[in-house]
Coordinates of C-alpha atoms and ligand atoms in Angstrom, one line a residue:
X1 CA 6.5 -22.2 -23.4
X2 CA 6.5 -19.4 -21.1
X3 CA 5.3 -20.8 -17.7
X4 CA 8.2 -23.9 -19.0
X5 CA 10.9 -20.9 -18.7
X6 CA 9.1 -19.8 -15.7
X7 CA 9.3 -22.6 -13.5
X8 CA 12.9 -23.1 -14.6
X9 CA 14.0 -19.7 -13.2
X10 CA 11.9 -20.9 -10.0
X11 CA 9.7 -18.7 -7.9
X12 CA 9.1 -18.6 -4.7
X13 CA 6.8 -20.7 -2.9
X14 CA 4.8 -18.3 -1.0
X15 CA 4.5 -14.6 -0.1
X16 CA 6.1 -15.6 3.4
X17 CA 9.0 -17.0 1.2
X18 CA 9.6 -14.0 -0.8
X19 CA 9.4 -11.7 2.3
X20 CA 11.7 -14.2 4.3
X21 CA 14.1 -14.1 1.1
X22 CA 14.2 -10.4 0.7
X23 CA 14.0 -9.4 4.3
X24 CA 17.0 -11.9 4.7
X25 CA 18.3 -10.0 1.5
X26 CA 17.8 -6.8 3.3
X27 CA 18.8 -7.7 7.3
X28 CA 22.5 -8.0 7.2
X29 CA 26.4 -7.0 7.9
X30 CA 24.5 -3.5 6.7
X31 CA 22.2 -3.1 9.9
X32 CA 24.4 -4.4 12.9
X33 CA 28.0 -3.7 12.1
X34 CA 27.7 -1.0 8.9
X35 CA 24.8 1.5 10.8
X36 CA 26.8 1.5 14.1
X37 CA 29.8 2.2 12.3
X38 CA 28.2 5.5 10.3
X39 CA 26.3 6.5 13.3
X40 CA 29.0 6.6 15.0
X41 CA 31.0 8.4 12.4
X42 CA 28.6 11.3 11.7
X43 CA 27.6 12.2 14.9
X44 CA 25.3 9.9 16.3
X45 CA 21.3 10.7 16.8
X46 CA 21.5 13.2 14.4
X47 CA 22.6 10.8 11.6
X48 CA 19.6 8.3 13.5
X49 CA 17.1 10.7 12.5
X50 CA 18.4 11.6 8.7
X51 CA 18.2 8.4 8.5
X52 CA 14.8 7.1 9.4
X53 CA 13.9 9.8 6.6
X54 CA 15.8 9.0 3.8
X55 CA 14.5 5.6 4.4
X56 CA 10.8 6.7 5.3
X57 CA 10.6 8.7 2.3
X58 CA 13.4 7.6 -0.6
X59 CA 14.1 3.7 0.8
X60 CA 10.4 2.7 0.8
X61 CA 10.1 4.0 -2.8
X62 CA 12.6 2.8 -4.4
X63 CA 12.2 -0.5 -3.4
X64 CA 8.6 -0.4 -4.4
X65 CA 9.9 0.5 -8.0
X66 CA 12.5 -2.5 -8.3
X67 CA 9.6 -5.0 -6.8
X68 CA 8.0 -3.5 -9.9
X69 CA 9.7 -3.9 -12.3
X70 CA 11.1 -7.2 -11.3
X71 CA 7.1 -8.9 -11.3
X72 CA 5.9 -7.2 -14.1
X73 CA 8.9 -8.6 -15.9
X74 CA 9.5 -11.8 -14.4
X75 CA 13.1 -10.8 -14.9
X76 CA 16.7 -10.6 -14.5
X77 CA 17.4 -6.8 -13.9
X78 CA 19.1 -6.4 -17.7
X79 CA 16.2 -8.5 -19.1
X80 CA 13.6 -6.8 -17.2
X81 CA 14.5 -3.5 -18.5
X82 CA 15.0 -4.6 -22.0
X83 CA 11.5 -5.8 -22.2
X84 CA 10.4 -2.8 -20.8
X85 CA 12.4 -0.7 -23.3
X86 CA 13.7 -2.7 -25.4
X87 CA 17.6 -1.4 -27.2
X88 CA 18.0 1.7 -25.1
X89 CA 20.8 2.5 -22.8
X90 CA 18.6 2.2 -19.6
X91 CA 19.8 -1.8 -19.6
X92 CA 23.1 -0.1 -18.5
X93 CA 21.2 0.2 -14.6
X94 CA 21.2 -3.8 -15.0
X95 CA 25.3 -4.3 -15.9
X96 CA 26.0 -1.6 -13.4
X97 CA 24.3 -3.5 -10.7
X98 CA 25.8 -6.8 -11.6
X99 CA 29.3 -5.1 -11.7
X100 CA 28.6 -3.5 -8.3
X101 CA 27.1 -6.6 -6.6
X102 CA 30.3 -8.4 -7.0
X103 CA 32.0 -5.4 -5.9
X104 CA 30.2 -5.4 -2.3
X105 CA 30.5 -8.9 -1.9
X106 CA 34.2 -8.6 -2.5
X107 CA 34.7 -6.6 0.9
X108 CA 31.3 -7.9 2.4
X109 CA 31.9 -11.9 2.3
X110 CA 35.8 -10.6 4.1
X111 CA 33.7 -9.4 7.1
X112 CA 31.5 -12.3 7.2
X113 CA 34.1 -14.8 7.0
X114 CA 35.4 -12.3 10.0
X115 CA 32.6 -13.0 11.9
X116 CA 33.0 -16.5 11.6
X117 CA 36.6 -15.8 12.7
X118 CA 34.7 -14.8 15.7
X119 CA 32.4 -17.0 16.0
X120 CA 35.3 -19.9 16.3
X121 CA 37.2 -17.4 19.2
X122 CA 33.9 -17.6 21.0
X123 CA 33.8 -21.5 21.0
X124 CA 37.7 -21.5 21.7
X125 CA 37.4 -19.7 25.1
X126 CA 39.3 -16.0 23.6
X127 CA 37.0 -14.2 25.2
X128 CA 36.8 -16.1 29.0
X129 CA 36.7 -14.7 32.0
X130 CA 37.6 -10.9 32.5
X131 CA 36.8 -8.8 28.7
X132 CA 38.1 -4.9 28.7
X133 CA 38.1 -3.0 25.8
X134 CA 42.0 -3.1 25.8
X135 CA 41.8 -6.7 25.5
X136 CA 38.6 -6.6 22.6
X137 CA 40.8 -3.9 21.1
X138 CA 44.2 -6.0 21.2
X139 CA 42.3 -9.6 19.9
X140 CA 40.5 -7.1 17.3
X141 CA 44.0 -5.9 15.7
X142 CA 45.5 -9.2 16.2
X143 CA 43.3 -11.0 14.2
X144 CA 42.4 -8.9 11.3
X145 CA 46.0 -8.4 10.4
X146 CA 46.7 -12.2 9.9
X147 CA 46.3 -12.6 6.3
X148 CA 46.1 -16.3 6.3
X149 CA 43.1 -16.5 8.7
X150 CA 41.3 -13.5 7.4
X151 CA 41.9 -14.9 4.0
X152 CA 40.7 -18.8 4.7
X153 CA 38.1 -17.2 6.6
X154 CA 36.9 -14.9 3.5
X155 CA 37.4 -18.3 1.1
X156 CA 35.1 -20.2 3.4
X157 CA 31.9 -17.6 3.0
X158 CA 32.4 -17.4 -0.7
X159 CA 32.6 -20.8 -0.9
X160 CA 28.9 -21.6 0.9
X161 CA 27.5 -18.6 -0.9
X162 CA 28.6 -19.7 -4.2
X163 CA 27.4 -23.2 -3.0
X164 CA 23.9 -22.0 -2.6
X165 CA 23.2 -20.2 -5.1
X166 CA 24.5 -22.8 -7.6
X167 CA 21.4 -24.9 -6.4
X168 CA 19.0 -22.3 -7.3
X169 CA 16.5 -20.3 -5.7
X170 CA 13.7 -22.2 -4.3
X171 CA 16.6 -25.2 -3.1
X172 CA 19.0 -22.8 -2.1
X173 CA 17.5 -19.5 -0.5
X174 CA 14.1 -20.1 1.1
X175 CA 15.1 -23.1 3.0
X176 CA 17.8 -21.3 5.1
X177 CA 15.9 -18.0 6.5
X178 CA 12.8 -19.3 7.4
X179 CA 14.1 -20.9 10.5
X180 CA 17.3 -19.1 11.7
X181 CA 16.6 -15.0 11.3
X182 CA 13.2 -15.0 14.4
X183 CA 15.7 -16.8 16.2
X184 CA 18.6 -13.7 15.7
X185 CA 15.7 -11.0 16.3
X186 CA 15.4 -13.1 19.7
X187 CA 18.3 -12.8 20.8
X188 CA 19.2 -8.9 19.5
X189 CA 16.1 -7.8 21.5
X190 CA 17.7 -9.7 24.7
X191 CA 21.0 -8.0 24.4
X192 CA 19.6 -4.6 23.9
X193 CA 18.1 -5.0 26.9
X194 CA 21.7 -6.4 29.1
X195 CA 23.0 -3.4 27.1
X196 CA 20.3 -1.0 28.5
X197 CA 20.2 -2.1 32.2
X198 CA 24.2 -1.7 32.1
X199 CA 25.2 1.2 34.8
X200 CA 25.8 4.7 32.5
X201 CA 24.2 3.6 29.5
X202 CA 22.4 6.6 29.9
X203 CA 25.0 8.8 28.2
X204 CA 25.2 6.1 25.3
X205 CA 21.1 6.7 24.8
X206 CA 22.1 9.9 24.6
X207 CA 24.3 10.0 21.7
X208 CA 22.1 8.0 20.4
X209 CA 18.8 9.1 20.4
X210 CA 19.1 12.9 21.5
X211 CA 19.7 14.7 18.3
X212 CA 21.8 17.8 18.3
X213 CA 20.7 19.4 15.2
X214 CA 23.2 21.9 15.2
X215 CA 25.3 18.9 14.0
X216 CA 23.6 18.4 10.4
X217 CA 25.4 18.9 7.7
X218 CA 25.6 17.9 4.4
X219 CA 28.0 14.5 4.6
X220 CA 25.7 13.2 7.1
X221 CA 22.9 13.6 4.5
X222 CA 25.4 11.7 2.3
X223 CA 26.1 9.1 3.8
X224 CA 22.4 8.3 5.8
X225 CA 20.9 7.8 1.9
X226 CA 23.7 5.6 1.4
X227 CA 23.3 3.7 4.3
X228 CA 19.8 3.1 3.6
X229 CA 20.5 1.9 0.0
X230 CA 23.3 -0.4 1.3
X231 CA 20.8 -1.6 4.2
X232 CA 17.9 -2.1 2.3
X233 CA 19.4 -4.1 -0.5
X234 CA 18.6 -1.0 -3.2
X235 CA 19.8 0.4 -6.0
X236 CA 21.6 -2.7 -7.9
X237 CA 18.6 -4.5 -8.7
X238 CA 18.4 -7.0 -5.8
X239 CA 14.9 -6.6 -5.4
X240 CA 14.3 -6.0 -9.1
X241 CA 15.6 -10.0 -8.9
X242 CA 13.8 -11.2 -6.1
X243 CA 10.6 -9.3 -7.2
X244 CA 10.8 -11.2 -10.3
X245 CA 10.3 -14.3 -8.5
X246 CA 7.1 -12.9 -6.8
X247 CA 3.4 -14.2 -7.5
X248 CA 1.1 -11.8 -9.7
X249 CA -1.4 -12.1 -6.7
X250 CA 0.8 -11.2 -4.2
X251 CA 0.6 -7.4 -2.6
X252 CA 3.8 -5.1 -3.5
X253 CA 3.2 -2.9 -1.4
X254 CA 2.6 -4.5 2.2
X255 CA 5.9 -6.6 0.9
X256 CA 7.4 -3.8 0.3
X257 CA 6.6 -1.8 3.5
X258 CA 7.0 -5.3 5.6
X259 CA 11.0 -5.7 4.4
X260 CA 11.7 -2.0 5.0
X261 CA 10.5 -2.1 8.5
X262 CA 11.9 -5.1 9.6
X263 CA 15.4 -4.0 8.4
X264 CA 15.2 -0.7 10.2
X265 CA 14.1 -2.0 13.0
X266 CA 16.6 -4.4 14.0
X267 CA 19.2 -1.5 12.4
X268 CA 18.0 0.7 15.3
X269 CA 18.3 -2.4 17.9
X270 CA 21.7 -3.1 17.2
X271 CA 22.6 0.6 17.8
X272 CA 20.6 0.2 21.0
X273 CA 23.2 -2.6 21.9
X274 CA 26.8 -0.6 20.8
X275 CA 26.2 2.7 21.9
X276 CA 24.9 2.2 25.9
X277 CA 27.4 -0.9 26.0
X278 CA 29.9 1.9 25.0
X279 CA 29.5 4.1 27.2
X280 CA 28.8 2.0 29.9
X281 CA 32.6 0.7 29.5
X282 CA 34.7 3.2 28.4
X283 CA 38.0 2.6 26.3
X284 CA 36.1 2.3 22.8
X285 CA 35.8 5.5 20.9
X286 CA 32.3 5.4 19.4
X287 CA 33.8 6.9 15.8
X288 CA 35.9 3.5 15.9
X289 CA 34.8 2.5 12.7
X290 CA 34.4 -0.9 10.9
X291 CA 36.2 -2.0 14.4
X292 CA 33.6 -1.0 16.3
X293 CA 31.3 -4.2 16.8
X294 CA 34.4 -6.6 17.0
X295 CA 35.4 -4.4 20.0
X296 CA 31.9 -3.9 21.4
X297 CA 30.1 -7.5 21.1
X298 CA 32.4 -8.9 23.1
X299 CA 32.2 -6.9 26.3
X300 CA 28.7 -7.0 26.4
X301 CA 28.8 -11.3 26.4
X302 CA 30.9 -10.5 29.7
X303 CA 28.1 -8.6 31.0
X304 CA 25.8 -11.9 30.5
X305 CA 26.2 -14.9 32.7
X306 CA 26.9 -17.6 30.2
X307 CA 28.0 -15.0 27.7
X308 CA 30.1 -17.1 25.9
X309 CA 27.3 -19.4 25.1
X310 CA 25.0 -16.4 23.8
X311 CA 28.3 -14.9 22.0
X312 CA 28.6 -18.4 20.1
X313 CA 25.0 -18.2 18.9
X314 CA 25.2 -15.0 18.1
X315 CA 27.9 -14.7 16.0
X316 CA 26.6 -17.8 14.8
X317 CA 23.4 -15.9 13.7
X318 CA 25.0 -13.1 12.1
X319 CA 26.7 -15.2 10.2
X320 CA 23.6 -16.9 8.8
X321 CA 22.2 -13.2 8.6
X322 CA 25.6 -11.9 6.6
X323 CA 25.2 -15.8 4.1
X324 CA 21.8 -14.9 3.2
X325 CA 22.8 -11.0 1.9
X326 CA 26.0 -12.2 -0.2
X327 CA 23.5 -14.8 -2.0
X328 CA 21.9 -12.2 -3.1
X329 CA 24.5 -10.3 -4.2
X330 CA 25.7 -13.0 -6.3
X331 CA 22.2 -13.8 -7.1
X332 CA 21.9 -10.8 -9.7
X333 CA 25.1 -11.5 -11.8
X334 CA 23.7 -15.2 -12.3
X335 CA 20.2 -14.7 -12.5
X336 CA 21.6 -12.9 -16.0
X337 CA 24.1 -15.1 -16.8
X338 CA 21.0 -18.2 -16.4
X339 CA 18.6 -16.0 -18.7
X340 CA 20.2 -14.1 -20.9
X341 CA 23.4 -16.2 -21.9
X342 CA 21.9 -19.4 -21.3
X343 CA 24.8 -20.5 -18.9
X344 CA 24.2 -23.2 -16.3
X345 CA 23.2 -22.0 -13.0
X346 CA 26.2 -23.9 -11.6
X347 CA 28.8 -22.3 -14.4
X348 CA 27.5 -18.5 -13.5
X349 CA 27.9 -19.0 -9.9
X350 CA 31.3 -20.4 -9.9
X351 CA 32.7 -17.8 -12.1
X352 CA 30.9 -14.9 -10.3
X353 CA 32.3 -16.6 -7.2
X354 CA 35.4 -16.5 -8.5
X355 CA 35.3 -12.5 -9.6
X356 CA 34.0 -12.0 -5.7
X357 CA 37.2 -13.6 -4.5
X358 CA 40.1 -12.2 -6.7
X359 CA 38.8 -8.8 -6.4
X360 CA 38.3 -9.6 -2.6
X361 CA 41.9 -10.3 -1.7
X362 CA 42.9 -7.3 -1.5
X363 CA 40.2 -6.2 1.0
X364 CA 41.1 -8.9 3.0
X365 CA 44.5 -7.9 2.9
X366 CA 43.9 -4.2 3.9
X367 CA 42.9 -5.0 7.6
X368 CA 46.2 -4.8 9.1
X369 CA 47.6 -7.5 6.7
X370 CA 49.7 -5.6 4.1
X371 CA 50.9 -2.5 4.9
X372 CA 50.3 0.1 2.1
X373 CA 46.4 -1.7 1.5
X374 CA 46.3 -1.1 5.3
X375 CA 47.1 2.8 4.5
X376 CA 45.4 2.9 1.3
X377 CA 42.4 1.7 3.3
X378 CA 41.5 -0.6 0.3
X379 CA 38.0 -2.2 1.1
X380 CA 36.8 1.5 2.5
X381 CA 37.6 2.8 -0.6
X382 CA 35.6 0.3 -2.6
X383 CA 32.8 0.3 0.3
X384 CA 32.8 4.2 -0.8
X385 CA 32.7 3.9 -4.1
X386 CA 30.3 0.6 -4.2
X387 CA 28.7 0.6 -0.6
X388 CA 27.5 4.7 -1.5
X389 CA 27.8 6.0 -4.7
X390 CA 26.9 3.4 -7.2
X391 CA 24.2 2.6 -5.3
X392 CA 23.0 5.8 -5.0
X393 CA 23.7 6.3 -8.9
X394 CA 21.6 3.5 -9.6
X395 CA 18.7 3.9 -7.1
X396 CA 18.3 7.4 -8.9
X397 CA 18.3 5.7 -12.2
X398 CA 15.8 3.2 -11.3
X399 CA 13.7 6.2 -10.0
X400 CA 13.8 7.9 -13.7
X401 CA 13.3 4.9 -15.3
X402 CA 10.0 4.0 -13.6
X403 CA 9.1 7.8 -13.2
X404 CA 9.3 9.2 -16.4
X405 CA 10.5 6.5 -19.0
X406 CA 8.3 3.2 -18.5
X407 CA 6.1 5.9 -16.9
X408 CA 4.2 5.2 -13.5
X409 CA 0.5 4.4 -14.9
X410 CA 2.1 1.2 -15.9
X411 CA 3.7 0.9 -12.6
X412 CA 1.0 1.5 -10.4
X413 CA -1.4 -0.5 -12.8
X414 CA 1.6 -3.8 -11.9
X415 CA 1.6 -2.8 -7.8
X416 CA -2.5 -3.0 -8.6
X417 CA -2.3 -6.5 -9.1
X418 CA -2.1 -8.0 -5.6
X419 CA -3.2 -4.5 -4.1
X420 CA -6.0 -3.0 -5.1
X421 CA -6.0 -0.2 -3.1
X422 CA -2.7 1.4 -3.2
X423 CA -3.8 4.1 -1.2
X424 CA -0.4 5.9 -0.9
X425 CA -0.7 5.8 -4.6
X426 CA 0.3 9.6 -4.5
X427 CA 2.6 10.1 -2.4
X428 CA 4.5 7.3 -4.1
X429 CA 4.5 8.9 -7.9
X430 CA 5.8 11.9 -6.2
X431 CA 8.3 10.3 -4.5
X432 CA 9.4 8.8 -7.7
X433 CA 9.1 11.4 -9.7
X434 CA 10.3 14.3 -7.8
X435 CA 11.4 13.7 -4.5
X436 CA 14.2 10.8 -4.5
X437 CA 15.5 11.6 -7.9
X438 CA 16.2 15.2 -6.9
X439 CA 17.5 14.4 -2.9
X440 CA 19.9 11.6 -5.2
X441 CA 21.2 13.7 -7.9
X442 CA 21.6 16.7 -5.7
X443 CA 23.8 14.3 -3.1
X444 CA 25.6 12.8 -5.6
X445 CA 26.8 16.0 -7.5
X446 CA 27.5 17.5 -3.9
X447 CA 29.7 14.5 -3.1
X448 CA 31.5 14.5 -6.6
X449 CA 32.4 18.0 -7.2
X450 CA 33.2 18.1 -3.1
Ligands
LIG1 N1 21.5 -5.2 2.7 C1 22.5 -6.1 3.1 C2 22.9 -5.7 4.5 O1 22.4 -4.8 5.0 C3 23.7 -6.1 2.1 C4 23.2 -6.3 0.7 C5 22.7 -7.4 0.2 C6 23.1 -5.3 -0.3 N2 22.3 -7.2 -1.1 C7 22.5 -6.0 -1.4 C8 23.4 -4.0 -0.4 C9 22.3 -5.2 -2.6 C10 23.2 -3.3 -1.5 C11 22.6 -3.9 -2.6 O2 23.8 -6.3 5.0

């Protein structure tokens, strides 16, 4: 009976498979057009260094603890925690990441269909010939206020998302990383190069990578653990869902450590590409915001001969990149809709699909569309609200949950299986225990009572 309901909830077909999933999971909208935008918000290298730390030291953790709880169970985050604990309120870490998933993809799948808006001007020629940052910045602003295109656009990335993941996870998710994402690392590492060898990207190194320390303050703090959350796919129970699907053999921890690298690093590239491309040709403030890589990209194609061709592909690529982080958004409200209410896999996804997308319009709308969700600043607001503090409400509760409640001797006897050693055994249970929940909790009151 219960290897029947296993391979019904499919599993993935190799370790490679699950780390292609969950690093495509992970490798997103959040690492080239979210970490550029924060860095440049809070100051630059500073906020590069808070970062690497909160990820170093909270990021790894955490996700070690969903992968956990997610194999040990084989489970959908609500299920997963009730049969850890079965009728206590801690299931409540499982509805508030379903409810939050669909939040980010409500503002998320806008910017991806955006991209693809982009990826079509790149075919069509917009950017041909001379590209100054009046002209990104003009193209930028003319676009995301037309609420038809943005909003076909958005309808068009909901629509493949919902696609996939109605075909399940071993159809739908493995077959579409495995090739594309080596072929976007490719081509990030060329363009950080271009951006690099452009004349006075010194100065964009600079702000950068030269930390001014005399800069660090709390909000950077703030926001750095919630970029690595957002980044790394944590703290709604992504990886609590794709570790379900992971082998009992298979090692957690390399996994684990694998996924978090990967994303950082091509996080740091793509900052390597905006900031020296920046400086290098002035007219784009680097505290732009969620503008800032619509403006930037396109300059630094103009630098490349054949730029349009590598701006096609790229865009292309991050589009691919953005598709295979909304399925898994999405993939946490169905997996519990599949297992615990017995709906079709088809029925969940179309009516989680259709959550995404009413509670998306007005993001879409508050890019220069309509006027007072322009002020308002809708999808920031939910980007806040989702994007930093659920996520950060529900990492820490994951963090208490294997700490203290299901207790980590049960953990750490799960990561055992697969890897024996678990030599940063310790410095994991005090991460857990002590360390990320009181850095979360201490944040999040900070944040709350201002
Ligand atoms: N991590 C993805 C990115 O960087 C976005 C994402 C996918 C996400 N699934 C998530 C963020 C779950 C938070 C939680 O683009």
């Amino acid at each position: 009976m219960e290897s029947q309901s296993l391979s019904q909830r499919g599993s993935w077909g190799s370790k490679a498979a699950f780390i292609f999933a969950a690093t495509g999971s992970a490798i997103g909208l959040g690492n080239i057009w979210r970490f550029p935008m924060v860095v440049g918000e809070n100051g630059g290298a500073v906020f590069v260094f808070v970062y690497i730390l909160a990820v170093a030291l909270i990021g790894f953790s955490v996700m070690l603890a969903e992968l956990v709880i997610g194999r040990h169970t084989q489970k959908n985050p609500v299920g997963a925690i009730h049969s850890i604990k079965p009728r206590s309120p801690w299931k409540g870490i499982g509805y508030l990441g379903m409810v939050t998933g669909i939040a980010i993809l409500s503002y998320y799948a806008v910017l991806a269909g955006m991209l693809a808006g982009y990826f079509v001007k790149m075919i069509s020629g917009t950017f041909r010939g001379t590209v100054t940052s009046q002209m990104t910045e003009k193209t930028f602003t003319d676009f995301s206020s037309n609420p038809f295109l943005v909003l076909f656009f958005f309808a068009v990335v909901l629509f493949i998302t919902t696609y996939i993941i109605s075909k399940g996870v071993k159809g739908g998710i493995e077959r579409y990383t495995k090739v594309l994402m080596p072929i976007l690392f490719v081509l990030i590492v060329f363009l950080a190069i271009r951006a690099l060898t452009l004349p006075g990207a010194g100065e964009g190194l600079k702000f950068y990578l030269k930390p001014d320390f005399s800069k660090l303050n709390f909000k950077i703090v703030f926001f750095a653990l919630g970029q690595a959350f957002f980044s790394l796919s944590l703290g709604m129970g992504t990886m609590i869902t794709y570790g379900s699907y992971i082998n009992k053999k298979d090692n957690l921890v390399s996994s684990a450590g694998w996924v978090t690298f990967a994303d950082t690093f091509i996080a740091l590239l793509a900052g390597l590409i905006i900031f020296p491309t920046l400086f290098a040709i002035p007219g784009i403030s680097p505290d732009s915001g969620p503008s800032l890589v619509f403006k930037v990209f396109p300059l630094i194609f103009s630098k490349i001969p054949g730029g349009q061709i590598f701006g096609m592909l790229f865009f292309m690529l991050l589009l691919v990149a953005a598709i295979t982080s909304t399925i898994s958004l999405l993939e946490v409200p169905v997996a519990y809709f599949v297992d615990e209410r017995k709906w079709s896999r088809v029925k969940a996804a179309v009516l989680m699909g259709l959550c995404a997308a009413v509670l998306g319009i007005p993001s879409a709308l508050s890019w220069g569309g309509v006027k007072f969700l322009t002020k308002w600043a809708f999808w920031a607001k939910v980007d806040f609200i989702f994007g930093n503090i659920a996520l950060a409400f529900g990492a820490l509760l994951i963090c208490l949950f294997v700490g203290w409640v299901w207790g980590v001797k049960k953990a750490v006897e799960e990561i055992k299986s697969g890897s024996e050693k678990f030599t940063i055994r310790r410095i994991w249970i005090f991460s857990i225990k002590f360390l990320s929940p009181i850095a979360i909790l201490y944040v999040l009151i900070k944040i709350i009572i201002g």
